[in-house]
PDB file of C-alpha atoms in Angstrom:
ATOM      1  CA  MET A   1     122.204 100.642 118.592  1.00  0.00           C
ATOM      2  CA  THR A   2     118.710 102.199 117.948  1.00  0.00           C
ATOM      3  CA  THR A   3     117.234 104.761 120.419  1.00  0.00           C
ATOM      4  CA  THR A   4     113.861 105.951 120.778  1.00  0.00           C
ATOM      5  CA  GLU A   5     115.180 109.245 118.998  1.00  0.00           C
ATOM      6  CA  ASP A   6     116.168 107.345 115.839  1.00  0.00           C
ATOM      7  CA  THR A   7     112.524 105.901 115.383  1.00  0.00           C
ATOM      8  CA  PRO A   8     109.224 107.464 114.353  1.00  0.00           C
ATOM      9  CA  GLU A   9     106.650 107.714 117.129  1.00  0.00           C
ATOM     10  CA  GLY A  10     104.778 104.548 117.796  1.00  0.00           C
ATOM     11  CA  THR A  11     107.496 102.218 116.336  1.00  0.00           C
ATOM     12  CA  THR A  12     109.888  99.907 117.999  1.00  0.00           C
ATOM     13  CA  GLY A  13     112.678  99.724 115.460  1.00  0.00           C
ATOM     14  CA  GLY A  14     114.731 101.843 113.182  1.00  0.00           C
ATOM     15  CA  GLU A  15     115.165 101.606 109.279  1.00  0.00           C
ATOM     16  CA  ASP A  16     117.067  98.416 109.613  1.00  0.00           C
ATOM     17  CA  ALA A  17     114.226  96.704 111.484  1.00  0.00           C
ATOM     18  CA  VAL A  18     111.764  98.080 109.011  1.00  0.00           C
ATOM     19  CA  SER A  19     113.755  96.814 106.031  1.00  0.00           C
ATOM     20  CA  ARG A  20     114.005  93.440 107.599  1.00  0.00           C
ATOM     21  CA  PHE A  21     110.326  93.306 108.142  1.00  0.00           C
ATOM     22  CA  VAL A  22     109.649  94.278 104.579  1.00  0.00           C
ATOM     23  CA  GLU A  23     112.071  91.650 103.190  1.00  0.00           C
ATOM     24  CA  ARG A  24     110.598  89.090 105.384  1.00  0.00           C
ATOM     25  CA  PHE A  25     107.134  89.735 104.442  1.00  0.00           C
ATOM     26  CA  ALA A  26     107.957  90.000 100.867  1.00  0.00           C
ATOM     27  CA  ALA A  27     109.652  86.625 100.888  1.00  0.00           C
ATOM     28  CA  GLU A  28     106.499  85.048 102.491  1.00  0.00           C
ATOM     29  CA  MET A  29     104.237  86.637  99.597  1.00  0.00           C
ATOM     30  CA  THR A  30     106.781  85.465  97.212  1.00  0.00           C
ATOM     31  CA  GLU A  31     106.754  81.934  98.425  1.00  0.00           C
ATOM     32  CA  ALA A  32     102.818  82.077  98.279  1.00  0.00           C
ATOM     33  CA  GLY A  33     103.173  82.891  94.597  1.00  0.00           C
ATOM     34  CA  MET A  34     103.264  86.621  94.163  1.00  0.00           C
ATOM     35  CA  GLN A  35     105.904  88.053  91.938  1.00  0.00           C
ATOM     36  CA  ARG A  36     109.119  89.012  93.914  1.00  0.00           C
ATOM     37  CA  MET A  37     109.395  92.700  93.080  1.00  0.00           C
ATOM     38  CA  ALA A  38     105.790  93.161  93.486  1.00  0.00           C
ATOM     39  CA  SER A  39     105.991  91.573  96.958  1.00  0.00           C
ATOM     40  CA  ARG A  40     108.722  93.833  98.029  1.00  0.00           C
ATOM     41  CA  VAL A  41     106.885  96.966  96.662  1.00  0.00           C
ATOM     42  CA  PHE A  42     103.737  95.918  98.408  1.00  0.00           C
ATOM     43  CA  ALA A  43     105.508  95.272 101.586  1.00  0.00           C
ATOM     44  CA  ALA A  44     107.257  98.646 101.460  1.00  0.00           C
ATOM     45  CA  LEU A  45     103.783 100.406 100.935  1.00  0.00           C
ATOM     46  CA  LEU A  46     102.328  98.479 103.776  1.00  0.00           C
ATOM     47  CA  ALA A  47     105.157  99.394 106.079  1.00  0.00           C
ATOM     48  CA  SER A  48     105.107 103.043 105.125  1.00  0.00           C
ATOM     49  CA  GLU A  49     103.436 105.380 107.625  1.00  0.00           C
ATOM     50  CA  THR A  50     101.285 106.972 104.903  1.00  0.00           C
ATOM     51  CA  ALA A  51     100.641 103.629 102.871  1.00  0.00           C
ATOM     52  CA  SER A  52     101.943 105.677  99.846  1.00  0.00           C
ATOM     53  CA  LEU A  53     105.309 106.297  98.249  1.00  0.00           C
ATOM     54  CA  THR A  54     106.656 107.551  95.046  1.00  0.00           C
ATOM     55  CA  SER A  55     108.742 105.578  92.478  1.00  0.00           C
ATOM     56  CA  ALA A  56     111.859 107.373  93.582  1.00  0.00           C
ATOM     57  CA  GLU A  57     111.117 106.718  97.331  1.00  0.00           C
ATOM     58  CA  LEU A  58     110.557 102.940  96.462  1.00  0.00           C
ATOM     59  CA  SER A  59     113.612 102.697  94.339  1.00  0.00           C
ATOM     60  CA  GLU A  60     115.682 104.346  97.178  1.00  0.00           C
ATOM     61  CA  GLN A  61     114.239 102.205  99.874  1.00  0.00           C
ATOM     62  CA  LEU A  62     114.288  98.934  98.159  1.00  0.00           C
ATOM     63  CA  LYS A  63     117.509  99.641  96.251  1.00  0.00           C
ATOM     64  CA  ILE A  64     115.871  98.657  92.863  1.00  0.00           C
ATOM     65  CA  SER A  65     115.690 100.409  89.549  1.00  0.00           C
ATOM     66  CA  PRO A  66     112.800 102.579  88.480  1.00  0.00           C
ATOM     67  CA  ALA A  67     111.977 100.016  85.797  1.00  0.00           C
ATOM     68  CA  ALA A  68     111.657  97.296  88.553  1.00  0.00           C
ATOM     69  CA  VAL A  69     109.246  99.638  90.491  1.00  0.00           C
ATOM     70  CA  SER A  70     107.276 100.365  87.395  1.00  0.00           C
ATOM     71  CA  GLY A  71     106.849  96.470  86.575  1.00  0.00           C
ATOM     72  CA  ALA A  72     105.844  95.827  90.193  1.00  0.00           C
ATOM     73  CA  ILE A  73     103.372  98.586  90.175  1.00  0.00           C
ATOM     74  CA  ARG A  74     101.857  97.523  86.888  1.00  0.00           C
ATOM     75  CA  TYR A  75     101.255  94.036  88.453  1.00  0.00           C
ATOM     76  CA  LEU A  76      99.879  95.490  91.838  1.00  0.00           C
ATOM     77  CA  THR A  77      97.523  97.921  90.060  1.00  0.00           C
ATOM     78  CA  GLN A  78      96.214  94.910  87.673  1.00  0.00           C
ATOM     79  CA  VAL A  79      95.369  92.900  90.711  1.00  0.00           C
ATOM     80  CA  GLY A  80      93.788  95.852  92.543  1.00  0.00           C
ATOM     81  CA  MET A  81      96.106  96.060  95.495  1.00  0.00           C
ATOM     82  CA  VAL A  82      97.544  99.416  94.763  1.00  0.00           C
ATOM     83  CA  ALA A  83      96.225 102.613  93.091  1.00  0.00           C
ATOM     84  CA  ARG A  84      98.258 105.449  91.438  1.00  0.00           C
ATOM     85  CA  GLU A  85      97.460 108.965  92.490  1.00  0.00           C
ATOM     86  CA  ARG A  86      98.793 112.283  91.092  1.00  0.00           C
ATOM     87  CA  GLU A  87     100.696 114.203  93.757  1.00  0.00           C
ATOM     88  CA  PRO A  88      98.993 117.668  93.912  1.00  0.00           C
ATOM     89  CA  GLY A  89     100.891 120.313  92.075  1.00  0.00           C
ATOM     90  CA  THR A  90     103.423 118.042  90.459  1.00  0.00           C
ATOM     91  CA  ARG A  91     103.627 115.384  87.637  1.00  0.00           C
ATOM     92  CA  ARG A  92     104.687 112.792  90.078  1.00  0.00           C
ATOM     93  CA  GLU A  93     102.511 109.864  90.978  1.00  0.00           C
ATOM     94  CA  ARG A  94     102.295 108.207  94.333  1.00  0.00           C
ATOM     95  CA  TYR A  95     101.348 104.603  94.855  1.00  0.00           C
ATOM     96  CA  VAL A  96      98.860 104.040  97.492  1.00  0.00           C
ATOM     97  CA  LEU A  97      97.482 100.817  99.080  1.00  0.00           C
ATOM     98  CA  HIS A  98      93.655 100.768  98.852  1.00  0.00           C
ATOM     99  CA  ASN A  99      91.806 101.054 102.268  1.00  0.00           C
ATOM    100  CA  GLU A 100      90.899  97.949 103.572  1.00  0.00           C
ATOM    101  CA  ILE A 101      93.220  96.073 101.094  1.00  0.00           C
ATOM    102  CA  TRP A 102      92.631  92.596 102.518  1.00  0.00           C
ATOM    103  CA  TYR A 103      88.736  92.965 102.460  1.00  0.00           C
ATOM    104  CA  GLU A 104      88.779  94.174  98.926  1.00  0.00           C
ATOM    105  CA  THR A 105      91.234  91.439  97.954  1.00  0.00           C
ATOM    106  CA  PHE A 106      89.253  88.646  99.338  1.00  0.00           C
ATOM    107  CA  THR A 107      86.010  90.215  97.928  1.00  0.00           C
ATOM    108  CA  ARG A 108      87.448  90.071  94.392  1.00  0.00           C
ATOM    109  CA  ARG A 109      88.500  86.524  95.128  1.00  0.00           C
ATOM    110  CA  ASP A 110      84.987  85.598  95.902  1.00  0.00           C
ATOM    111  CA  GLN A 111      84.020  86.836  92.527  1.00  0.00           C
ATOM    112  CA  VAL A 112      86.688  84.588  90.960  1.00  0.00           C
ATOM    113  CA  LEU A 113      85.382  81.566  93.012  1.00  0.00           C
ATOM    114  CA  LEU A 114      81.851  82.448  91.577  1.00  0.00           C
ATOM    115  CA  ARG A 115      82.959  82.284  88.061  1.00  0.00           C
ATOM    116  CA  TRP A 116      84.873  79.076  88.692  1.00  0.00           C
ATOM    117  CA  GLU A 117      81.926  77.455  90.418  1.00  0.00           C
ATOM    118  CA  LYS A 118      79.800  78.143  87.202  1.00  0.00           C
ATOM    119  CA  VAL A 119      82.407  76.785  84.903  1.00  0.00           C
ATOM    120  CA  LEU A 120      82.744  73.728  87.046  1.00  0.00           C
ATOM    121  CA  ARG A 121      79.048  73.191  87.189  1.00  0.00           C
ATOM    122  CA  ASP A 122      78.916  73.341  83.469  1.00  0.00           C
ATOM    123  CA  GLY A 123      81.880  70.969  83.173  1.00  0.00           C
ATOM    124  CA  ALA A 124      80.215  68.546  85.533  1.00  0.00           C
ATOM    125  CA  ALA A 125      77.007  68.539  83.497  1.00  0.00           C
ATOM    126  CA  THR A 126      79.107  68.109  80.273  1.00  0.00           C
ATOM    127  CA  LEU A 127      80.928  65.215  81.820  1.00  0.00           C
ATOM    128  CA  GLY A 128      77.922  63.662  83.158  1.00  0.00           C
ATOM    129  CA  PRO A 129      76.879  63.006  86.842  1.00  0.00           C
ATOM    130  CA  THR A 130      77.523  59.211  86.808  1.00  0.00           C
ATOM    131  CA  THR A 131      81.179  59.518  85.534  1.00  0.00           C
ATOM    132  CA  ALA A 132      84.176  59.815  87.906  1.00  0.00           C
ATOM    133  CA  ALA A 133      85.231  63.044  86.186  1.00  0.00           C
ATOM    134  CA  GLY A 134      81.753  64.453  86.351  1.00  0.00           C
ATOM    135  CA  ALA A 135      81.360  63.520  90.093  1.00  0.00           C
ATOM    136  CA  ARG A 136      84.860  65.032  90.916  1.00  0.00           C
ATOM    137  CA  THR A 137      84.212  68.241  88.978  1.00  0.00           C
ATOM    138  CA  ALA A 138      80.657  68.702  90.703  1.00  0.00           C
ATOM    139  CA  GLU A 139      82.374  68.185  94.036  1.00  0.00           C
ATOM    140  CA  THR A 140      84.998  70.696  93.195  1.00  0.00           C
ATOM    141  CA  ALA A 141      82.080  73.172  92.357  1.00  0.00           C
ATOM    142  CA  ASP A 142      80.384  72.314  95.642  1.00  0.00           C
ATOM    143  CA  PHE A 143      83.785  73.116  97.323  1.00  0.00           C
ATOM    144  CA  PHE A 144      83.875  76.517  95.603  1.00  0.00           C
ATOM    145  CA  ALA A 145      80.238  77.263  96.655  1.00  0.00           C
ATOM    146  CA  PHE A 146      81.089  76.379 100.163  1.00  0.00           C
ATOM    147  CA  LEU A 147      84.190  78.734 100.112  1.00  0.00           C
ATOM    148  CA  GLN A 148      81.942  81.663  98.806  1.00  0.00           C
ATOM    149  CA  GLU A 149      79.350  81.207 101.618  1.00  0.00           C
ATOM    150  CA  GLU A 150      82.021  81.052 104.355  1.00  0.00           C
ATOM    151  CA  MET A 151      83.871  84.027 102.907  1.00  0.00           C
ATOM    152  CA  LEU A 152      80.784  86.131 103.024  1.00  0.00           C
ATOM    153  CA  LEU A 153      80.169  85.055 106.588  1.00  0.00           C
ATOM    154  CA  MET A 154      83.777  85.711 107.500  1.00  0.00           C
ATOM    155  CA  MET A 155      83.875  89.182 106.018  1.00  0.00           C
ATOM    156  CA  ASP A 156      80.665  90.044 108.096  1.00  0.00           C
ATOM    157  CA  ARG A 157      82.476  88.886 111.185  1.00  0.00           C
ATOM    158  CA  TRP A 158      85.657  90.996 110.274  1.00  0.00           C
ATOM    159  CA  ARG A 159      83.372  94.074 109.795  1.00  0.00           C
ATOM    160  CA  GLU A 160      81.751  93.524 113.126  1.00  0.00           C
ATOM    161  CA  ARG A 161      85.152  92.973 114.792  1.00  0.00           C
ATOM    162  CA  LYS A 162      86.677  96.020 113.167  1.00  0.00           C
ATOM    163  CA  ALA A 163      83.746  98.126 114.275  1.00  0.00           C
ATOM    164  CA  ALA A 164      84.011  96.792 117.878  1.00  0.00           C
ATOM    165  CA  ARG A 165      87.701  97.808 117.974  1.00  0.00           C
ATOM    166  CA  ALA A 166      87.023 101.248 116.651  1.00  0.00           C
ATOM    167  CA  ALA A 167      84.419 101.755 119.339  1.00  0.00           C
ATOM    168  CA  GLN A 168      86.810 100.783 122.014  1.00  0.00           C
ATOM    169  CA  SER A 169      89.473 103.406 120.754  1.00  0.00           C
TER     170      SER A 169
END
């Protein structure tokens, strides 16, 4: 049985509850296409109070090898979800979630959509506007353009919402 003495201030569950959350969220991210170990490491960082952990802390918490942590961190840094920081006065690195991780992730996704749209527009011109393949490719480019426009509007609304919440605090 978990008591309030067993849990950090502001939380409602103990280590077991946190571990269940980490594994549950990691499973959802894996189902969506992220690598399994990267999902687990990301979820552990998200659930940590400081949004940063060392390799040893991740290994211990997730019961995985340092090599598994290293591979997951390599992937997460490549996709821009995690940064490496040197722990002051030591040779150890801490792995840290970026501030506004979702905003940054979706902003980078917007850049990918822009590149895809350009390639698709070129492809539609190459295939010809009167062909079925050209029309399908042009429609796909239009869809990505629409996503980009909506993403920018949505991110603006998110910043407004976040500012309003901060003003209420």
